Amino acid sequence: MADEGNLEAEKDPTSNIGNASAGPSLDMGCLTRVLGFHLRMANVAIFQDYQQTMAGLSLTPKQFTVLELVGCNPGVVQIDIAELLSMDKATTMALVDRLEARSLLERRPSRTDRRRKELFLTEEGKKVLQEARELIALHEKRFTSRFSEAELKSFVEQLRRIYRPLPD
Amino acid sequence: MADEGNLEAEKDPTSNIGNASAGPSLDMGCLTRVLGFHLRMANVAIFQDYQQTMAGLSLTPKQFTVLELVGCNPGVVQIDIAELLSMDKATTMALVDRLEARSLLERRPSRTDRRRKELFLTEEGKKVLQEARELIALHEKRFTSRFSEAELKSFVEQLRRIYRPLPD
DNA sequence: TATTGTTATACTCTATAACTATA
DNA sequence: TATAGTTATAGAGTATAACAATA
């Protein structure tokens, strides 16, 4: 039992974060050993830079993702996007609604199964997507530049290991 | 220029995700090369397992983080938590409000600077925190077991490289 | 009966801005 | 003047449940 499920806050020298530039330098307790915590912190850091970069286009990361998916898969339906991104179908609905309200994509009923609404980018949507790709490339570079080619490859592989249900 | 800011969707064999168990197997376009995308997917995967694990305690990851920080740093003030977690102070306010409403922590005005409200866990808060730590340890293990000790260490180091402003 | 999309509802996260009390 | 906390407000993400149309 001494090793099972133990997240007691033993003191260790890496137990402080936040001593980056000024910061309060708090004791992080068990958080230093919680993968989800580091993942969330990394996500927040990337998101903040993303927001600054994309302020002009006002596309959230998820909105960009959907735009890219529709761009690369014309006629894709909501349910497939929902499954791929692990979203509820109601959530996906709201997301697509916003993009449609901005005339970046449109829904067209499938001719073979009229329950399904196929998604297509509008001309405006294609233009915005291309602009977004260019901005995101610059944004990404600010982070990927902290890694060598090999490091980046293994880092991405490890991230995929987290979100792939089982190694395949 | 051929290499700068290029996120065009060249076909490559890793360009498909979502072929995990059933899934639609869409073309992911430039997303396979977007670090933020992989990070978000990993975050979602961990969050979903987290939610199942913590359903009984109904503590969000951030609520757990704050509880742990207050537990390890009795008397810490909101502004320090906000800075450490890169949150707005209004956001922090709402977060602490919810924890206080559930009587997991309490605010006490500092005696040296009455603008500051020091945070302390209640007895109930300490109990809940300990339960949460144990549940989270089990939850974490479902992901960390996909890595060797050395892999895990380098993975966490790489995540920190993302969220630390500058290597120090 | 199952699936796709839809609507209604609600809660959380998040940020902005303006305000109060204190330093 | 600056700082810590607070309140009000609003948009986005998320989930649940119920419903309509179609298969």
CSV table of C-alpha atoms (C1' of nucleotides) in Angstrom, one decimal:
chain,number,residue,atom,x,y,z
A,1,MET,CA,0.0,0.0,0.0
A,2,ALA,CA,2.9,2.3,0.5
A,3,ASP,CA,3.2,2.9,-3.2
A,4,GLU,CA,-0.4,2.6,-4.3
A,5,GLY,CA,-2.4,5.8,-5.0
A,6,ASN,CA,-0.1,7.9,-3.0
A,7,LEU,CA,-0.3,11.6,-3.7
A,8,GLU,CA,0.9,12.8,-0.4
A,9,ALA,CA,2.8,16.0,-0.7
A,10,GLU,CA,6.3,14.9,0.2
A,11,LYS,CA,8.7,17.8,-0.2
A,12,ASP,CA,10.8,17.6,-3.3
A,13,PRO,CA,13.0,20.3,-4.9
A,14,THR,CA,10.7,20.6,-8.0
A,15,SER,CA,7.8,21.4,-5.8
A,16,ASN,CA,7.8,25.0,-6.7
A,17,ILE,CA,6.4,26.5,-9.9
A,18,GLY,CA,5.6,30.1,-10.7
A,19,ASN,CA,9.1,31.4,-10.1
A,20,ALA,CA,9.2,32.2,-13.7
A,21,SER,CA,9.5,36.0,-13.8
A,22,ALA,CA,8.1,37.3,-10.5
A,23,GLY,CA,5.4,35.2,-9.1
A,24,PRO,CA,4.5,34.1,-5.5
A,25,SER,CA,6.4,30.8,-5.6
A,26,LEU,CA,3.8,28.7,-3.9
A,27,ASP,CA,4.2,25.1,-2.7
A,28,MET,CA,2.5,23.1,-5.4
A,29,GLY,CA,2.0,20.0,-3.3
A,30,CYS,CA,1.0,16.9,-5.3
A,31,LEU,CA,0.3,19.0,-8.4
A,32,THR,CA,3.8,18.6,-9.6
A,33,ARG,CA,3.0,14.9,-10.0
A,34,VAL,CA,-0.4,15.3,-11.7
A,35,LEU,CA,-0.2,15.0,-15.4
A,36,GLY,CA,-3.5,16.7,-15.9
A,37,PHE,CA,-2.3,19.7,-14.1
A,38,HIS,CA,0.8,20.2,-16.4
A,39,LEU,CA,-1.4,19.5,-19.4
A,40,ARG,CA,-3.8,22.2,-18.4
A,41,MET,CA,-1.1,24.7,-17.7
A,42,ALA,CA,0.4,24.1,-21.1
A,43,ASN,CA,-3.0,24.4,-22.7
A,44,VAL,CA,-3.6,27.8,-20.9
A,45,ALA,CA,-0.2,29.1,-22.1
A,46,ILE,CA,-0.9,28.1,-25.7
A,47,PHE,CA,-4.4,29.5,-25.5
A,48,GLN,CA,-3.3,32.9,-24.4
A,49,ASP,CA,-0.8,33.3,-27.2
A,50,TYR,CA,-3.4,31.9,-29.6
A,51,GLN,CA,-5.9,34.5,-28.5
A,52,GLN,CA,-3.5,37.4,-29.0
A,53,THR,CA,-2.6,36.0,-32.4
A,54,MET,CA,-6.2,35.4,-33.5
A,55,ALA,CA,-7.8,38.5,-32.0
A,56,GLY,CA,-8.5,39.9,-35.4
A,57,LEU,CA,-10.2,36.8,-36.8
A,58,SER,CA,-12.0,36.0,-33.5
A,59,LEU,CA,-12.0,32.2,-34.1
A,60,THR,CA,-11.7,30.0,-31.0
A,61,PRO,CA,-9.4,27.0,-31.3
A,62,LYS,CA,-12.3,24.7,-31.6
A,63,GLN,CA,-13.9,26.9,-34.2
A,64,PHE,CA,-10.7,26.8,-36.2
A,65,THR,CA,-10.6,23.0,-35.8
A,66,VAL,CA,-14.1,22.6,-37.2
A,67,LEU,CA,-13.4,25.0,-40.1
A,68,GLU,CA,-10.3,23.0,-41.0
A,69,LEU,CA,-12.2,19.7,-40.7
A,70,VAL,CA,-15.0,21.0,-43.0
A,71,GLY,CA,-12.4,22.5,-45.3
A,72,CYS,CA,-10.6,19.2,-45.7
A,73,ASN,CA,-13.7,17.0,-45.7
A,74,PRO,CA,-16.4,18.8,-47.6
A,75,GLY,CA,-19.8,17.3,-46.9
A,76,VAL,CA,-18.8,16.0,-43.4
A,77,VAL,CA,-21.7,15.8,-41.0
A,78,GLN,CA,-22.0,17.1,-37.5
A,79,ILE,CA,-22.1,13.7,-35.8
A,80,ASP,CA,-18.7,12.8,-37.2
A,81,ILE,CA,-17.2,16.0,-36.0
A,82,ALA,CA,-18.7,15.5,-32.6
A,83,GLU,CA,-17.3,11.9,-32.3
A,84,LEU,CA,-13.9,12.9,-33.5
A,85,LEU,CA,-13.6,15.8,-31.1
A,86,SER,CA,-15.3,14.0,-28.2
A,87,MET,CA,-18.1,16.6,-28.1
A,88,ASP,CA,-21.7,16.2,-27.4
A,89,LYS,CA,-23.9,16.7,-30.4
A,90,ALA,CA,-25.7,19.6,-28.8
A,91,THR,CA,-22.3,21.3,-28.2
A,92,THR,CA,-21.4,20.7,-31.8
A,93,MET,CA,-24.7,22.1,-32.9
A,94,ALA,CA,-24.0,25.4,-31.1
A,95,LEU,CA,-20.5,25.5,-32.5
A,96,VAL,CA,-21.7,25.0,-36.1
A,97,ASP,CA,-24.5,27.5,-35.5
A,98,ARG,CA,-22.0,30.3,-34.7
A,99,LEU,CA,-19.9,29.5,-37.8
A,100,GLU,CA,-23.0,29.4,-39.9
A,101,ALA,CA,-24.3,32.7,-38.4
A,102,ARG,CA,-21.0,34.3,-39.5
A,103,SER,CA,-21.5,32.8,-43.0
A,104,LEU,CA,-18.3,30.8,-42.8
A,105,LEU,CA,-20.0,27.5,-43.6
A,106,GLU,CA,-23.4,26.2,-44.7
A,107,ARG,CA,-25.5,23.2,-44.1
A,108,ARG,CA,-27.0,21.3,-47.0
A,109,PRO,CA,-29.4,18.3,-46.5
A,110,SER,CA,-27.9,15.1,-47.8
A,111,ARG,CA,-29.7,13.8,-50.9
A,112,THR,CA,-29.2,10.2,-49.8
A,113,ASP,CA,-30.2,10.5,-46.1
A,114,ARG,CA,-32.3,13.6,-45.4
A,115,ARG,CA,-31.6,13.4,-41.7
A,116,ARG,CA,-28.0,14.4,-42.3
A,117,LYS,CA,-26.9,18.0,-43.1
A,118,GLU,CA,-23.6,18.1,-44.9
A,119,LEU,CA,-21.3,20.9,-44.1
A,120,PHE,CA,-19.4,23.0,-46.7
A,121,LEU,CA,-17.2,26.1,-46.3
A,122,THR,CA,-18.5,29.3,-48.0
A,123,GLU,CA,-16.0,31.3,-50.1
A,124,GLU,CA,-15.7,33.6,-47.0
A,125,GLY,CA,-15.1,30.6,-44.9
A,126,LYS,CA,-12.3,29.4,-47.2
A,127,LYS,CA,-10.7,32.9,-47.0
A,128,VAL,CA,-10.9,33.1,-43.3
A,129,LEU,CA,-9.5,29.5,-42.9
A,130,GLN,CA,-6.5,30.4,-45.0
A,131,GLU,CA,-5.8,33.5,-43.0
A,132,ALA,CA,-6.2,31.5,-39.8
A,133,ARG,CA,-3.8,28.9,-41.0
A,134,GLU,CA,-1.2,31.5,-41.6
A,135,LEU,CA,-1.6,33.2,-38.2
A,136,ILE,CA,-1.6,29.9,-36.4
A,137,ALA,CA,1.6,28.8,-38.1
A,138,LEU,CA,3.3,31.9,-36.7
A,139,HIS,CA,1.7,31.3,-33.3
A,140,GLU,CA,2.8,27.6,-33.3
A,141,LYS,CA,6.3,28.5,-34.1
A,142,ARG,CA,6.7,30.4,-30.9
A,143,PHE,CA,6.2,27.1,-29.1
A,144,THR,CA,7.7,24.5,-31.4
A,145,SER,CA,10.9,26.6,-31.5
A,146,ARG,CA,11.5,25.4,-28.0
A,147,PHE,CA,11.9,21.8,-29.3
A,148,SER,CA,14.3,20.1,-31.7
A,149,GLU,CA,12.7,18.2,-34.5
A,150,ALA,CA,13.1,14.9,-32.7
A,151,GLU,CA,11.8,16.2,-29.4
A,152,LEU,CA,8.7,17.6,-31.1
A,153,LYS,CA,8.0,14.3,-32.8
A,154,SER,CA,8.2,12.4,-29.5
A,155,PHE,CA,6.3,15.1,-27.7
A,156,VAL,CA,3.4,14.8,-30.1
A,157,GLU,CA,3.5,11.0,-30.0
A,158,GLN,CA,3.2,11.2,-26.3
A,159,LEU,CA,0.3,13.5,-26.4
A,160,ARG,CA,-1.4,11.1,-28.8
A,161,ARG,CA,-0.7,8.3,-26.4
A,162,ILE,CA,-2.9,10.2,-23.9
A,163,TYR,CA,-5.9,10.7,-26.1
A,164,ARG,CA,-5.8,7.5,-28.1
A,165,PRO,CA,-8.1,5.1,-26.3
A,166,LEU,CA,-5.7,2.2,-26.6
A,167,PRO,CA,-2.3,2.0,-28.3
A,168,ASP,CA,-2.9,0.6,-31.8
B,1,MET,CA,9.5,31.5,-47.9
B,2,ALA,CA,8.7,27.9,-48.9
B,3,ASP,CA,9.2,26.8,-45.3
B,4,GLU,CA,7.9,29.8,-43.3
B,5,GLY,CA,4.4,29.6,-41.8
B,6,ASN,CA,3.3,26.8,-44.0
B,7,LEU,CA,0.4,24.9,-42.8
B,8,GLU,CA,-0.9,23.6,-46.1
B,9,ALA,CA,-2.5,20.2,-45.8
B,10,GLU,CA,0.0,18.1,-47.7
B,11,LYS,CA,-1.1,14.5,-47.5
B,12,ASP,CA,0.9,12.4,-45.2
B,13,PRO,CA,0.3,9.0,-43.7
B,14,THR,CA,-0.3,10.3,-40.2
B,15,SER,CA,-3.0,12.6,-41.4
B,16,ASN,CA,-5.8,10.5,-40.1
B,17,ILE,CA,-7.0,10.4,-36.5
B,18,GLY,CA,-10.1,8.9,-35.0
B,19,ASN,CA,-9.5,5.4,-36.3
B,20,ALA,CA,-9.2,4.4,-32.7
B,21,SER,CA,-12.1,2.0,-32.3
B,22,ALA,CA,-14.8,2.9,-34.9
B,23,GLY,CA,-14.8,6.5,-35.8
B,24,PRO,CA,-15.3,8.3,-39.1
B,25,SER,CA,-11.6,8.6,-40.0
B,26,LEU,CA,-11.5,12.1,-41.4
B,27,ASP,CA,-8.7,13.9,-43.1
B,28,MET,CA,-7.2,16.1,-40.3
B,29,GLY,CA,-5.5,18.5,-42.6
B,30,CYS,CA,-3.0,20.8,-40.9
B,31,LEU,CA,-4.3,19.8,-37.5
B,32,THR,CA,-1.8,16.9,-37.2
B,33,ARG,CA,1.0,19.5,-37.1
B,34,VAL,CA,-0.7,21.9,-34.6
B,35,LEU,CA,0.6,21.3,-31.2
B,36,GLY,CA,-2.3,23.1,-29.6
B,37,PHE,CA,-4.7,20.6,-31.2
B,38,HIS,CA,-2.9,17.6,-29.8
B,39,LEU,CA,-2.7,19.3,-26.4
B,40,ARG,CA,-6.4,20.0,-26.4
B,41,MET,CA,-7.3,16.4,-27.4
B,42,ALA,CA,-5.1,15.1,-24.6
B,43,ASN,CA,-6.8,17.5,-22.2
B,44,VAL,CA,-10.2,16.3,-23.2
B,45,ALA,CA,-9.3,12.7,-22.8
B,46,ILE,CA,-7.9,13.2,-19.4
B,47,PHE,CA,-10.9,15.4,-18.4
B,48,GLN,CA,-13.4,12.8,-19.3
B,49,ASP,CA,-11.7,10.1,-17.2
B,50,TYR,CA,-11.3,12.7,-14.5
B,51,GLN,CA,-15.0,13.5,-14.5
B,52,GLN,CA,-16.0,9.8,-14.2
B,53,THR,CA,-13.5,9.4,-11.3
B,54,MET,CA,-14.6,12.5,-9.5
B,55,ALA,CA,-18.3,12.3,-10.1
B,56,GLY,CA,-19.0,11.6,-6.4
B,57,LEU,CA,-17.0,14.6,-5.1
B,58,SER,CA,-18.0,17.0,-7.9
B,59,LEU,CA,-14.8,18.9,-7.9
B,60,THR,CA,-13.6,20.4,-11.2
B,61,PRO,CA,-9.8,20.0,-12.0
B,62,LYS,CA,-9.4,23.7,-11.2
B,63,GLN,CA,-11.3,23.5,-8.0
B,64,PHE,CA,-9.1,20.6,-6.9
B,65,THR,CA,-6.0,22.7,-7.9
B,66,VAL,CA,-7.2,25.6,-5.7
B,67,LEU,CA,-8.0,23.3,-2.8
B,68,GLU,CA,-4.6,21.7,-3.0
B,69,LEU,CA,-2.9,25.1,-3.2
B,70,VAL,CA,-4.8,26.4,-0.2
B,71,GLY,CA,-4.1,23.2,1.6
B,72,CYS,CA,-0.4,23.4,1.0
B,73,ASN,CA,-0.2,27.2,1.5
B,74,PRO,CA,-2.6,28.1,4.3
B,75,GLY,CA,-3.2,31.9,4.2
B,76,VAL,CA,-2.5,32.2,0.5
B,77,VAL,CA,-4.5,35.1,-1.1
B,78,GLN,CA,-6.5,35.0,-4.2
B,79,ILE,CA,-4.3,37.3,-6.3
B,80,ASP,CA,-1.4,34.8,-5.9
B,81,ILE,CA,-3.5,31.9,-7.0
B,82,ALA,CA,-4.8,33.9,-9.9
B,83,GLU,CA,-1.2,34.8,-11.0
B,84,LEU,CA,0.0,31.2,-10.7
B,85,LEU,CA,-2.8,29.7,-12.7
B,86,SER,CA,-2.9,32.6,-15.2
B,87,MET,CA,-6.5,33.4,-14.3
B,88,ASP,CA,-8.3,36.7,-14.1
B,89,LYS,CA,-9.0,37.8,-10.5
B,90,ALA,CA,-12.7,37.9,-11.2
B,91,THR,CA,-12.5,34.3,-12.4
B,92,THR,CA,-10.6,33.4,-9.3
B,93,MET,CA,-13.2,35.1,-7.2
B,94,ALA,CA,-16.0,33.0,-8.7
B,95,LEU,CA,-14.0,29.8,-8.2
B,96,VAL,CA,-13.3,30.6,-4.5
B,97,ASP,CA,-16.9,31.6,-4.0
B,98,ARG,CA,-18.1,28.2,-5.0
B,99,LEU,CA,-15.6,26.5,-2.7
B,100,GLU,CA,-16.6,28.8,0.1
B,101,ALA,CA,-20.3,28.2,-0.6
B,102,ARG,CA,-19.6,24.5,-0.1
B,103,SER,CA,-17.8,25.3,3.1
B,104,LEU,CA,-14.6,23.7,1.8
B,105,LEU,CA,-12.5,26.8,2.5
B,106,GLU,CA,-12.9,30.2,4.3
B,107,ARG,CA,-11.7,33.7,3.8
B,108,ARG,CA,-10.1,35.6,6.7
B,109,PRO,CA,-9.1,39.2,6.4
B,110,SER,CA,-5.3,39.6,6.9
B,111,ARG,CA,-4.4,41.4,10.0
B,112,THR,CA,-1.4,43.2,8.4
B,113,ASP,CA,-3.2,44.3,5.2
B,114,ARG,CA,-7.0,44.4,5.4
B,115,ARG,CA,-7.4,44.4,1.7
B,116,ARG,CA,-6.2,40.9,1.6
B,117,LYS,CA,-8.4,37.9,2.5
B,118,GLU,CA,-6.3,34.9,3.5
B,119,LEU,CA,-7.6,31.5,2.5
B,120,PHE,CA,-7.8,28.4,4.7
B,121,LEU,CA,-9.3,25.0,4.3
B,122,THR,CA,-12.1,24.0,6.6
B,123,GLU,CA,-12.0,20.6,8.3
B,124,GLU,CA,-14.5,19.5,5.6
B,125,GLY,CA,-12.2,20.9,3.0
B,126,LYS,CA,-9.3,19.0,4.3
B,127,LYS,CA,-11.3,15.8,4.3
B,128,VAL,CA,-12.6,16.4,0.7
B,129,LEU,CA,-9.1,17.2,-0.4
B,130,GLN,CA,-7.7,14.0,0.9
B,131,GLU,CA,-10.4,12.0,-0.7
B,132,ALA,CA,-9.8,13.8,-4.0
B,133,ARG,CA,-6.1,13.1,-3.9
B,134,GLU,CA,-6.7,9.4,-3.5
B,135,LEU,CA,-9.2,9.4,-6.4
B,136,ILE,CA,-7.0,11.4,-8.6
B,137,ALA,CA,-4.1,9.1,-7.9
B,138,LEU,CA,-6.1,6.3,-9.4
B,139,HIS,CA,-7.2,8.3,-12.3
B,140,GLU,CA,-3.7,9.5,-13.0
B,141,LYS,CA,-2.4,6.0,-13.0
B,142,ARG,CA,-4.6,5.1,-15.9
B,143,PHE,CA,-2.6,7.5,-18.0
B,144,THR,CA,0.8,7.4,-16.5
B,145,SER,CA,0.8,3.6,-16.9
B,146,ARG,CA,1.2,4.3,-20.7
B,147,PHE,CA,4.7,5.7,-20.0
B,148,SER,CA,7.9,4.4,-18.6
B,149,GLU,CA,9.4,6.3,-15.7
B,150,ALA,CA,11.9,8.0,-18.0
B,151,GLU,CA,9.3,8.8,-20.6
B,152,LEU,CA,7.0,10.4,-18.1
B,153,LYS,CA,9.8,12.5,-16.7
B,154,SER,CA,10.7,13.9,-20.2
B,155,PHE,CA,7.0,14.3,-21.1
B,156,VAL,CA,6.3,16.5,-18.0
B,157,GLU,CA,9.5,18.4,-18.7
B,158,GLN,CA,8.3,19.1,-22.2
B,159,LEU,CA,4.9,20.3,-20.9
B,160,ARG,CA,6.6,22.6,-18.6
B,161,ARG,CA,8.7,23.9,-21.4
B,162,ILE,CA,5.4,25.0,-23.0
B,163,TYR,CA,4.0,26.9,-20.1
B,164,ARG,CA,7.2,28.3,-18.6
B,165,PRO,CA,7.6,31.8,-20.1
B,166,LEU,CA,11.3,31.3,-20.7
B,167,PRO,CA,13.6,28.4,-19.8
B,168,ASP,CA,15.3,29.3,-16.5
C,1,DT,C1',-36.5,1.2,-33.0
C,2,DA,C1',-32.3,3.8,-33.9
C,3,DT,C1',-30.1,7.9,-35.8
C,4,DT,C1',-29.4,12.9,-36.9
C,5,DG,C1',-30.4,17.1,-36.0
C,6,DT,C1',-32.7,20.4,-33.1
C,7,DT,C1',-34.4,23.2,-29.1
C,8,DA,C1',-34.5,24.4,-24.3
C,9,DT,C1',-32.2,24.8,-20.2
C,10,DA,C1',-28.5,25.3,-17.0
C,11,DC,C1',-24.0,25.5,-15.1
C,12,DT,C1',-19.1,26.6,-15.5
C,13,DC,C1',-15.3,29.2,-17.3
C,14,DT,C1',-13.6,33.2,-18.8
C,15,DA,C1',-12.8,38.1,-19.5
C,16,DT,C1',-14.0,43.2,-19.2
C,17,DA,C1',-15.2,47.0,-16.8
C,18,DA,C1',-16.5,49.5,-13.0
C,19,DC,C1',-16.8,49.9,-8.1
C,20,DT,C1',-15.2,49.7,-2.8
C,21,DA,C1',-12.0,49.5,0.7
C,22,DT,C1',-7.4,49.9,2.0
C,23,DA,C1',-2.6,50.9,1.4
D,1,DT,C1',-2.0,56.4,-7.1
D,2,DA,C1',-1.9,51.5,-6.8
D,3,DT,C1',-3.6,47.1,-5.0
D,4,DA,C1',-7.1,43.3,-3.4
D,5,DG,C1',-11.2,42.1,-3.6
D,6,DT,C1',-15.9,42.6,-5.4
D,7,DT,C1',-20.0,42.9,-8.4
D,8,DA,C1',-22.3,43.0,-12.8
D,9,DT,C1',-22.4,41.5,-17.2
D,10,DA,C1',-21.7,38.8,-21.3
D,11,DG,C1',-20.0,35.2,-24.5
D,12,DA,C1',-18.4,30.5,-25.1
D,13,DG,C1',-18.1,25.6,-23.9
D,14,DT,C1',-20.3,21.9,-22.0
D,15,DA,C1',-23.9,18.5,-20.8
D,16,DT,C1',-28.8,16.7,-20.2
D,17,DA,C1',-33.2,16.0,-21.6
D,18,DA,C1',-36.8,16.1,-24.7
D,19,DC,C1',-38.5,16.4,-29.4
D,20,DA,C1',-39.0,16.1,-34.8
D,21,DA,C1',-37.8,14.1,-39.0
D,22,DT,C1',-36.1,10.3,-41.2
D,23,DA,C1',-34.2,5.7,-41.8
